[in-house]
Coordinates of C-alpha atoms in Angstrom, one line a residue:
X1 CA -23.5 -0.6 -29.1
X2 CA -23.2 -1.9 -25.8
X3 CA -23.1 -5.3 -23.7
X4 CA -24.2 -6.2 -20.3
X5 CA -22.2 -8.2 -17.9
X6 CA -23.2 -11.0 -15.6
X7 CA -24.7 -8.5 -13.2
X8 CA -26.7 -6.9 -15.8
X9 CA -24.6 -3.6 -15.9
X10 CA -24.2 -2.0 -19.2
X11 CA -20.9 -1.3 -21.0
X12 CA -21.2 1.3 -23.6
X13 CA -19.2 1.1 -26.7
X14 CA -18.4 -2.5 -26.1
X15 CA -18.9 -5.8 -28.3
X16 CA -18.2 -9.2 -27.3
X17 CA -14.7 -9.0 -28.9
X18 CA -13.8 -6.3 -26.6
X19 CA -15.6 -7.1 -23.5
X20 CA -14.0 -10.5 -23.2
X21 CA -10.4 -9.3 -22.8
X22 CA -11.8 -6.5 -20.6
X23 CA -13.5 -9.0 -18.3
X24 CA -10.0 -10.8 -18.1
X25 CA -8.5 -7.6 -17.0
X26 CA -11.1 -7.2 -14.2
X27 CA -10.6 -10.8 -13.2
X28 CA -6.7 -10.3 -13.2
X29 CA -7.0 -7.2 -10.9
X30 CA -9.4 -9.3 -8.4
X31 CA -6.4 -11.5 -7.7
X32 CA -3.5 -8.9 -8.6
X33 CA -2.4 -11.3 -11.3
X34 CA -1.6 -11.7 -14.9
X35 CA -1.2 -8.7 -17.1
X36 CA -4.5 -6.5 -16.7
X37 CA -2.9 -3.5 -18.7
X38 CA -2.3 -6.0 -21.8
X39 CA -5.9 -7.2 -21.4
X40 CA -7.5 -3.9 -21.4
X41 CA -5.2 -2.9 -24.2
X42 CA -6.7 -5.5 -26.2
X43 CA -10.1 -4.5 -25.2
X44 CA -9.7 -0.8 -26.5
X45 CA -7.9 -2.2 -29.5
X46 CA -11.0 -4.3 -30.5
X47 CA -13.3 -1.6 -29.3
X48 CA -11.7 1.9 -29.3
X49 CA -15.0 3.4 -28.2
X50 CA -15.3 1.3 -25.2
X51 CA -15.5 3.9 -22.4
X52 CA -14.7 1.9 -19.3
X53 CA -11.8 0.2 -20.9
X54 CA -10.1 3.5 -21.1
X55 CA -11.5 4.0 -17.5
X56 CA -9.9 0.9 -16.4
X57 CA -6.6 1.5 -18.0
X58 CA -6.4 4.9 -16.3
X59 CA -7.5 3.7 -12.9
X60 CA -4.5 1.3 -13.1
X61 CA -1.8 3.8 -14.0
X62 CA -3.4 6.3 -11.9
X63 CA -2.9 4.2 -8.7
X64 CA 0.5 3.6 -9.7
X65 CA 1.9 6.8 -7.8
X66 CA 4.5 7.4 -10.4
X67 CA 4.9 10.6 -12.3
X68 CA 4.7 8.8 -16.0
X69 CA 2.0 6.6 -14.8
X70 CA 0.0 9.6 -14.1
X71 CA 0.6 11.0 -17.3
X72 CA -0.9 7.9 -18.8
X73 CA -3.8 8.1 -16.6
X74 CA -4.5 11.6 -17.6
X75 CA -4.4 10.4 -21.4
X76 CA -6.8 7.8 -20.5
X77 CA -9.2 10.4 -19.2
X78 CA -9.0 12.5 -22.2
X79 CA -9.8 9.5 -24.4
X80 CA -12.6 8.6 -22.2
X81 CA -14.3 12.0 -21.9
X82 CA -16.1 12.3 -25.5
X83 CA -17.3 8.8 -25.6
X84 CA -21.1 7.6 -25.1
X85 CA -21.4 6.5 -21.6
X86 CA -24.2 5.7 -19.3
X87 CA -24.6 7.8 -15.9
X88 CA -22.7 5.4 -14.0
X89 CA -20.1 5.2 -16.5
X90 CA -20.0 9.1 -16.5
X91 CA -19.4 8.8 -13.0
X92 CA -16.4 6.5 -13.5
X93 CA -15.1 8.9 -15.9
X94 CA -15.2 11.9 -13.6
X95 CA -13.6 9.7 -10.8
X96 CA -10.5 9.0 -13.1
X97 CA -10.4 12.8 -13.8
X98 CA -9.8 13.5 -10.4
X99 CA -7.2 10.7 -9.7
X100 CA -5.3 11.7 -12.6
X101 CA -5.0 15.1 -11.3
X102 CA -4.2 14.1 -7.8
X103 CA -7.5 15.0 -6.3
X104 CA -7.7 11.5 -4.5
X105 CA -10.5 12.4 -2.0
X106 CA -12.8 13.5 -4.8
X107 CA -12.2 10.4 -6.6
X108 CA -13.0 8.6 -3.6
X109 CA -16.3 10.4 -2.9
X110 CA -17.6 9.7 -6.3
X111 CA -16.5 5.9 -6.4
X112 CA -18.3 5.8 -3.0
X113 CA -21.7 7.1 -4.7
X114 CA -21.2 4.7 -7.5
X115 CA -21.1 1.7 -5.2
X116 CA -23.8 3.0 -3.1
X117 CA -26.1 3.2 -6.1
X118 CA -24.6 0.0 -7.7
X119 CA -23.0 -2.2 -5.2
X120 CA -22.2 -4.8 -7.8
X121 CA -20.0 -2.5 -9.6
X122 CA -16.9 -4.4 -8.6
X123 CA -14.7 -2.0 -10.4
X124 CA -16.0 0.9 -8.3
X125 CA -15.2 -1.4 -5.2
X126 CA -11.8 -2.5 -6.3
X127 CA -10.5 1.1 -7.3
X128 CA -12.2 2.8 -4.1
X129 CA -10.6 0.4 -2.1
X130 CA -7.3 1.1 -3.3
X131 CA -7.9 5.0 -3.2
X132 CA -8.8 4.4 0.6
X133 CA -5.4 2.5 1.1
X134 CA -3.4 5.2 -0.6
X135 CA -5.1 8.0 1.4
X136 CA -4.9 6.0 4.7
X137 CA -8.6 6.0 5.4
X138 CA -9.2 2.9 7.7
X139 CA -12.9 3.5 8.3
X140 CA -13.6 3.6 4.4
X141 CA -11.3 0.7 3.8
X142 CA -14.0 -1.1 6.0
X143 CA -17.3 0.7 5.2
X144 CA -17.0 1.0 1.6
X145 CA -17.0 -2.8 1.3
X146 CA -19.4 -3.4 4.2
X147 CA -22.1 -1.4 2.6
X148 CA -21.8 -3.5 -0.5
X149 CA -21.5 -6.8 0.9
X150 CA -25.0 -7.6 1.4
X151 CA -25.7 -7.3 -2.2
X152 CA -23.1 -10.3 -2.7
X153 CA -23.6 -14.0 -2.5
X154 CA -21.3 -16.8 -2.6
X155 CA -20.7 -18.1 -6.2
X156 CA -20.9 -14.5 -7.8
X157 CA -17.9 -14.0 -9.9
X158 CA -15.5 -11.7 -7.8
X159 CA -17.1 -12.7 -4.5
X160 CA -13.7 -13.7 -3.3
X161 CA -12.3 -10.3 -4.0
X162 CA -15.1 -8.6 -2.1
X163 CA -14.4 -10.9 1.0
X164 CA -10.8 -10.3 0.6
X165 CA -11.2 -6.4 0.8
X166 CA -13.8 -6.4 3.6
X167 CA -10.9 -8.6 5.4
X168 CA -8.4 -6.0 5.2
X169 CA -10.9 -3.2 6.1
X170 CA -11.8 -5.1 9.3
X171 CA -8.1 -5.6 10.0
X172 CA -7.2 -1.9 9.5
X173 CA -10.1 -1.2 11.8
X174 CA -8.8 -3.5 14.6
X175 CA -11.3 -6.2 14.0
X176 CA -8.9 -8.8 13.8
X177 CA -11.1 -12.1 14.4
X178 CA -13.6 -11.3 11.8
X179 CA -11.0 -10.1 9.5
X180 CA -9.2 -13.3 9.5
X181 CA -12.2 -15.3 9.2
X182 CA -13.2 -13.4 5.9
X183 CA -9.6 -13.4 4.6
X184 CA -9.2 -17.3 5.0
X185 CA -12.7 -17.8 3.5
X186 CA -11.7 -15.6 0.4
X187 CA -8.3 -17.7 0.0
X188 CA -10.3 -20.7 0.4
X189 CA -12.4 -19.5 -2.8
X190 CA -9.6 -18.4 -4.7
X191 CA -6.0 -19.4 -3.6
X192 CA -4.4 -16.9 -5.9
X193 CA -6.1 -13.9 -4.4
X194 CA -3.0 -12.0 -3.3
X195 CA -5.2 -9.2 -1.5
X196 CA -7.0 -11.6 0.7
X197 CA -3.7 -13.7 1.4
X198 CA -2.1 -10.2 2.6
X199 CA -5.0 -9.3 4.7
X200 CA -4.6 -12.2 6.9
X201 CA -1.0 -11.7 7.1
X202 CA -1.7 -8.2 8.4
X203 CA -3.8 -9.6 11.1
X204 CA -1.1 -11.8 12.1
X205 CA 1.5 -8.9 12.0
X206 CA -0.7 -6.7 14.1
X207 CA -1.2 -9.6 16.9
X208 CA 2.5 -10.4 16.7
X209 CA 1.8 -14.0 15.9
X210 CA 4.9 -14.4 13.9
X211 CA 5.2 -18.2 13.9
X212 CA 1.7 -18.4 12.4
X213 CA 2.4 -15.6 9.9
X214 CA 5.4 -17.6 8.8
X215 CA 3.3 -20.6 8.4
X216 CA 0.4 -18.8 6.6
X217 CA 2.6 -17.3 3.9
X218 CA 4.9 -20.6 3.4
X219 CA 1.9 -23.0 3.1
X220 CA 1.2 -22.3 -0.7
X221 CA 3.5 -19.5 -1.8
X222 CA 2.9 -20.8 -5.4
X223 CA -0.7 -19.7 -5.1
X224 CA 0.1 -16.1 -4.3
X225 CA 3.2 -15.6 -6.3
X226 CA 2.4 -17.1 -9.7
X227 CA 2.1 -14.3 -12.2
X228 CA 1.3 -12.1 -9.1
X229 CA 2.3 -8.3 -9.2
X230 CA 1.6 -8.2 -5.4
X231 CA 3.9 -11.0 -4.6
X232 CA 6.7 -8.4 -3.5
X233 CA 4.7 -7.0 -1.0
X234 CA 3.3 -10.3 0.3
X235 CA 7.0 -11.6 0.5
X236 CA 7.5 -8.4 2.3
X237 CA 5.2 -9.4 4.9
X238 CA 6.9 -12.9 5.5
X239 CA 10.0 -10.8 5.9
X240 CA 8.4 -8.8 8.7
X241 CA 7.6 -11.8 10.8
X242 CA 11.5 -12.9 10.4
X243 CA 12.4 -9.5 11.4
X244 CA 10.5 -9.4 14.5
X245 CA 11.9 -12.4 15.6
X246 CA 15.3 -11.1 15.1
X247 CA 16.1 -13.6 12.1
X248 CA 18.2 -11.3 10.3
X249 CA 19.6 -13.6 7.7
X250 CA 16.3 -14.9 6.7
X251 CA 15.1 -11.1 6.1
X252 CA 18.5 -10.7 3.9
X253 CA 17.7 -13.8 2.0
X254 CA 14.1 -12.7 1.1
X255 CA 15.6 -9.2 0.2
X256 CA 18.3 -10.7 -2.0
X257 CA 15.5 -13.1 -3.5
X258 CA 11.9 -12.2 -4.0
X259 CA 11.7 -8.9 -2.5
X260 CA 14.3 -7.0 -4.6
X261 CA 16.5 -9.6 -6.2
X262 CA 15.3 -8.2 -9.5
X263 CA 16.0 -4.4 -8.8
X264 CA 12.6 -3.3 -9.7
X265 CA 12.1 0.1 -10.5
X266 CA 8.4 0.4 -9.5
X267 CA 7.4 2.5 -6.7
X268 CA 5.5 -0.1 -5.1
X269 CA 8.3 -2.6 -4.8
X270 CA 10.7 0.0 -3.9
X271 CA 8.6 1.1 -1.0
X272 CA 8.9 -2.5 0.4
X273 CA 12.3 -2.7 -0.2
X274 CA 13.3 0.5 1.3
X275 CA 11.0 -0.2 4.2
X276 CA 12.8 -3.6 5.0
X277 CA 16.2 -2.2 4.7
X278 CA 15.3 0.7 7.1
X279 CA 14.1 -1.8 9.7
X280 CA 17.3 -3.5 9.5
X281 CA 19.3 -0.3 9.4
X282 CA 17.6 0.9 12.5
X283 CA 19.0 -2.2 14.1
X284 CA 22.6 -1.6 13.3
X285 CA 22.6 -4.3 10.5
X286 CA 25.3 -3.9 7.9
X287 CA 23.4 -3.5 4.6
X288 CA 26.3 -3.7 2.3
X289 CA 25.9 -2.3 -1.1
X290 CA 22.3 -2.9 -1.2
X291 CA 21.3 0.6 -0.5
X292 CA 23.1 1.8 -3.5
X293 CA 21.5 -0.4 -6.1
X294 CA 17.9 0.6 -4.6
X295 CA 18.7 4.4 -4.3
X296 CA 19.6 4.4 -7.9
X297 CA 16.2 3.4 -8.8
X298 CA 14.1 5.8 -6.7
X299 CA 14.6 8.9 -9.1
X300 CA 13.0 6.9 -11.9
X301 CA 9.7 6.8 -10.2
X302 CA 10.0 10.4 -9.5
X303 CA 10.0 12.3 -6.1
X304 CA 7.4 15.0 -4.8
X305 CA 4.6 13.5 -6.3
X306 CA 3.3 11.1 -3.5
X307 CA 4.5 11.9 0.0
X308 CA 4.4 8.4 1.2
X309 CA 6.8 7.2 -1.6
X310 CA 9.1 10.2 -0.7
X311 CA 9.7 9.1 2.8
X312 CA 10.8 5.6 1.2
X313 CA 13.2 7.2 -1.3
X314 CA 14.7 9.2 1.6
X315 CA 15.6 6.1 3.4
X316 CA 17.3 4.7 0.5
X317 CA 19.2 8.2 -0.3
X318 CA 20.4 8.1 3.7
X319 CA 21.3 4.6 3.6
X320 CA 23.4 5.3 0.5
X321 CA 24.9 8.6 1.6
X322 CA 23.3 10.5 -1.1
X323 CA 23.2 13.9 0.3
X324 CA 22.5 15.5 -3.2
X325 CA 19.6 13.3 -3.8
X326 CA 18.4 13.9 -0.4
X327 CA 18.5 17.6 -0.7
X328 CA 16.8 17.2 -4.2
X329 CA 13.8 15.4 -2.5
X330 CA 13.4 17.8 0.0
X331 CA 13.4 20.7 -2.5
X332 CA 10.7 18.6 -4.5
X333 CA 8.5 18.3 -1.7
X334 CA 8.6 22.1 -0.8
X335 CA 7.7 22.6 -4.4
X336 CA 4.8 20.0 -4.2
X337 CA 3.5 21.7 -0.9
X338 CA 2.7 24.8 -3.0
X339 CA 0.3 22.5 -5.1
X340 CA -3.7 22.4 -5.3
X341 CA -3.9 18.7 -5.3
X342 CA -4.0 16.1 -2.4
X343 CA -0.4 15.2 -2.2
X344 CA 0.3 19.0 -1.3
X345 CA -1.7 18.2 2.1
X346 CA -0.3 14.8 2.3
X347 CA 3.4 16.4 2.1
X348 CA 2.7 19.3 4.4
X349 CA 0.8 17.3 7.2
X350 CA 3.0 14.2 7.3
X351 CA 5.4 13.4 4.4
X352 CA 7.7 16.5 4.8
X353 CA 8.3 16.3 8.5
X354 CA 9.0 12.8 8.2
X355 CA 11.1 13.0 5.4
X356 CA 13.1 15.5 7.2
X357 CA 13.2 13.3 10.4
X358 CA 14.7 10.5 8.3
X359 CA 17.3 12.7 7.1
X360 CA 18.3 13.8 10.5
X361 CA 18.4 10.1 11.8
X362 CA 21.0 9.6 9.0
X363 CA 22.8 12.6 10.1
X364 CA 23.0 11.2 13.7
X365 CA 20.7 14.1 14.8
X366 CA 18.7 11.9 17.0
X367 CA 17.2 14.6 19.0
X368 CA 15.8 16.3 16.0
X369 CA 14.4 13.0 14.8
X370 CA 12.4 12.8 17.7
X371 CA 11.2 16.3 17.8
X372 CA 9.9 15.9 14.0
X373 CA 8.1 12.7 14.5
X374 CA 6.2 13.2 17.7
X375 CA 3.8 15.8 16.3
X376 CA 2.8 13.5 13.2
X377 CA 2.2 10.2 14.7
X378 CA -1.2 10.6 15.4
X379 CA -2.1 11.9 12.0
X380 CA 0.3 9.6 10.0
X381 CA -2.4 7.9 8.3
X382 CA -3.2 11.3 6.5
X383 CA -0.2 10.3 3.9
X384 CA -1.5 6.7 3.2
X385 CA -0.4 3.1 3.7
X386 CA -1.4 0.7 6.2
X387 CA -0.8 0.3 10.1
X388 CA 2.0 -2.4 9.4
X389 CA 3.7 0.1 7.0
X390 CA 3.4 3.1 9.1
X391 CA 4.8 1.1 12.0
X392 CA 8.2 2.1 10.7
X393 CA 7.6 5.7 11.8
X394 CA 7.3 4.3 15.5
X395 CA 10.2 2.2 15.0
X396 CA 12.2 5.2 14.0
X397 CA 11.1 7.1 16.7
X398 CA 11.9 4.6 19.2
X399 CA 15.4 3.9 18.0
X400 CA 16.0 7.6 17.9
X401 CA 14.8 8.2 21.5
X402 CA 17.1 5.3 22.6
X403 CA 20.1 6.8 20.7
X404 CA 19.4 10.3 21.8
X405 CA 19.7 8.9 25.5
X406 CA 16.3 10.3 26.4
X407 CA 15.5 7.6 29.1
X408 CA 12.3 8.8 30.3
X409 CA 11.0 8.9 26.6
X410 CA 12.5 5.7 25.6
X411 CA 11.0 4.2 28.6
X412 CA 7.2 5.8 27.8
X413 CA 7.6 4.3 24.0
X414 CA 8.9 1.1 24.8
X415 CA 6.1 0.6 27.3
X416 CA 3.6 1.6 25.0
X417 CA 4.8 -0.8 22.2
X418 CA 4.9 -3.7 24.6
X419 CA 1.4 -3.1 25.7
X420 CA 0.4 -3.0 21.9
X421 CA 2.6 -5.9 21.0
X422 CA 3.3 -7.9 24.2
X423 CA 4.4 -11.2 22.0
X424 CA 6.7 -9.4 20.1
X425 CA 10.6 -10.3 20.7
X426 CA 11.3 -6.8 19.2
X427 CA 9.3 -5.1 21.9
X428 CA 11.1 -7.1 24.6
X429 CA 14.4 -6.0 23.2
X430 CA 13.2 -2.3 23.1
X431 CA 12.1 -2.5 26.7
X432 CA 15.6 -3.9 27.6
X433 CA 17.5 -1.2 25.9
X434 CA 15.4 1.4 27.4
X435 CA 15.9 -0.1 30.8
X436 CA 19.7 -0.2 30.3
X437 CA 19.7 3.4 29.4
X438 CA 17.9 4.4 32.7
X439 CA 20.5 2.5 34.6
X440 CA 23.3 4.3 33.2

């Protein structure tokens, strides 16, 4: 029992009854909309032996970076293992197994080989691209898709998603003009493609085009928010533009509304919430009771299982003054560093020193914050995220240098930022503060 998709790829164990909701799930993932888990569950219910349905569900949960979700991913892998599968599908099952057990780089390599052999395997591209994001592999964000792009043509189902992924990969490699061109083209084809929308926002963020970014995000928000599970992250991007302009009231309004108005307990949403509040905290903005509500949800996602999340959880614990939670997080990281999965390396190389630095900043030990962050800046990509997300590391370092009274370092860091972001009002503010520090 098998069916073929529009590209001629075989799907073992599937009938039309199961493949239809599976196809819907893949379509939803392309745009980050709807309920792909619900759709693939219908596919599994119709065809329990549909191997790629189990794999697809496992990928979704494996990429959630939460402890309970990882358990579901492992269950999906166990369900897929004994099922009939083609060579391509067997490779997907193997990739899922590595992902479910925290071997991100092994999963990446297998997905890379699948896409090399079968560049029209959109699930291999979609999943591999997300693995590249979570491991901070900028080059593969670009090249994984770039290798497959010649096989794709306008009019093919999912073509917009390939363009959107290529746009993000180009942006992370600093190829801003081509990134914006492809991202805009993807959104023109499919206005609901939240990933392509976000790729263009990244370009404008990196180029300090705040007003362009605000116009881009506010032009058609219904398209990228309707039924979108990426909408919080895209609202966060809008907040970043207002933050750089010093429009604190706008940032808080976005936080209290679409970013964290519903107090989500999903790690991906809490990362964005922590990241925007920490930026405001660095600037001395009164956060009120927002930290407490956010910090209360972080333990639900688990700590010590993905280093990038841990750093953002620490921001919330520091902001809320929860010393016991902060200590527990650090202990979980110490345990994680003894593991054999990739997160042990993520944590050891970047996550643990950064989390310690955030705690030191909260304690007012700014010199220690500087000492901990400086060695990891050049390798911070190792624990995942994008350039825009990891910018919070530089922001914390600059603020710590300013507060520690280290005038020479503050001048050096602010000059560096002014060169990278010359049109940023925040860069101007930092430079002014560094100059004032040197005069005192």
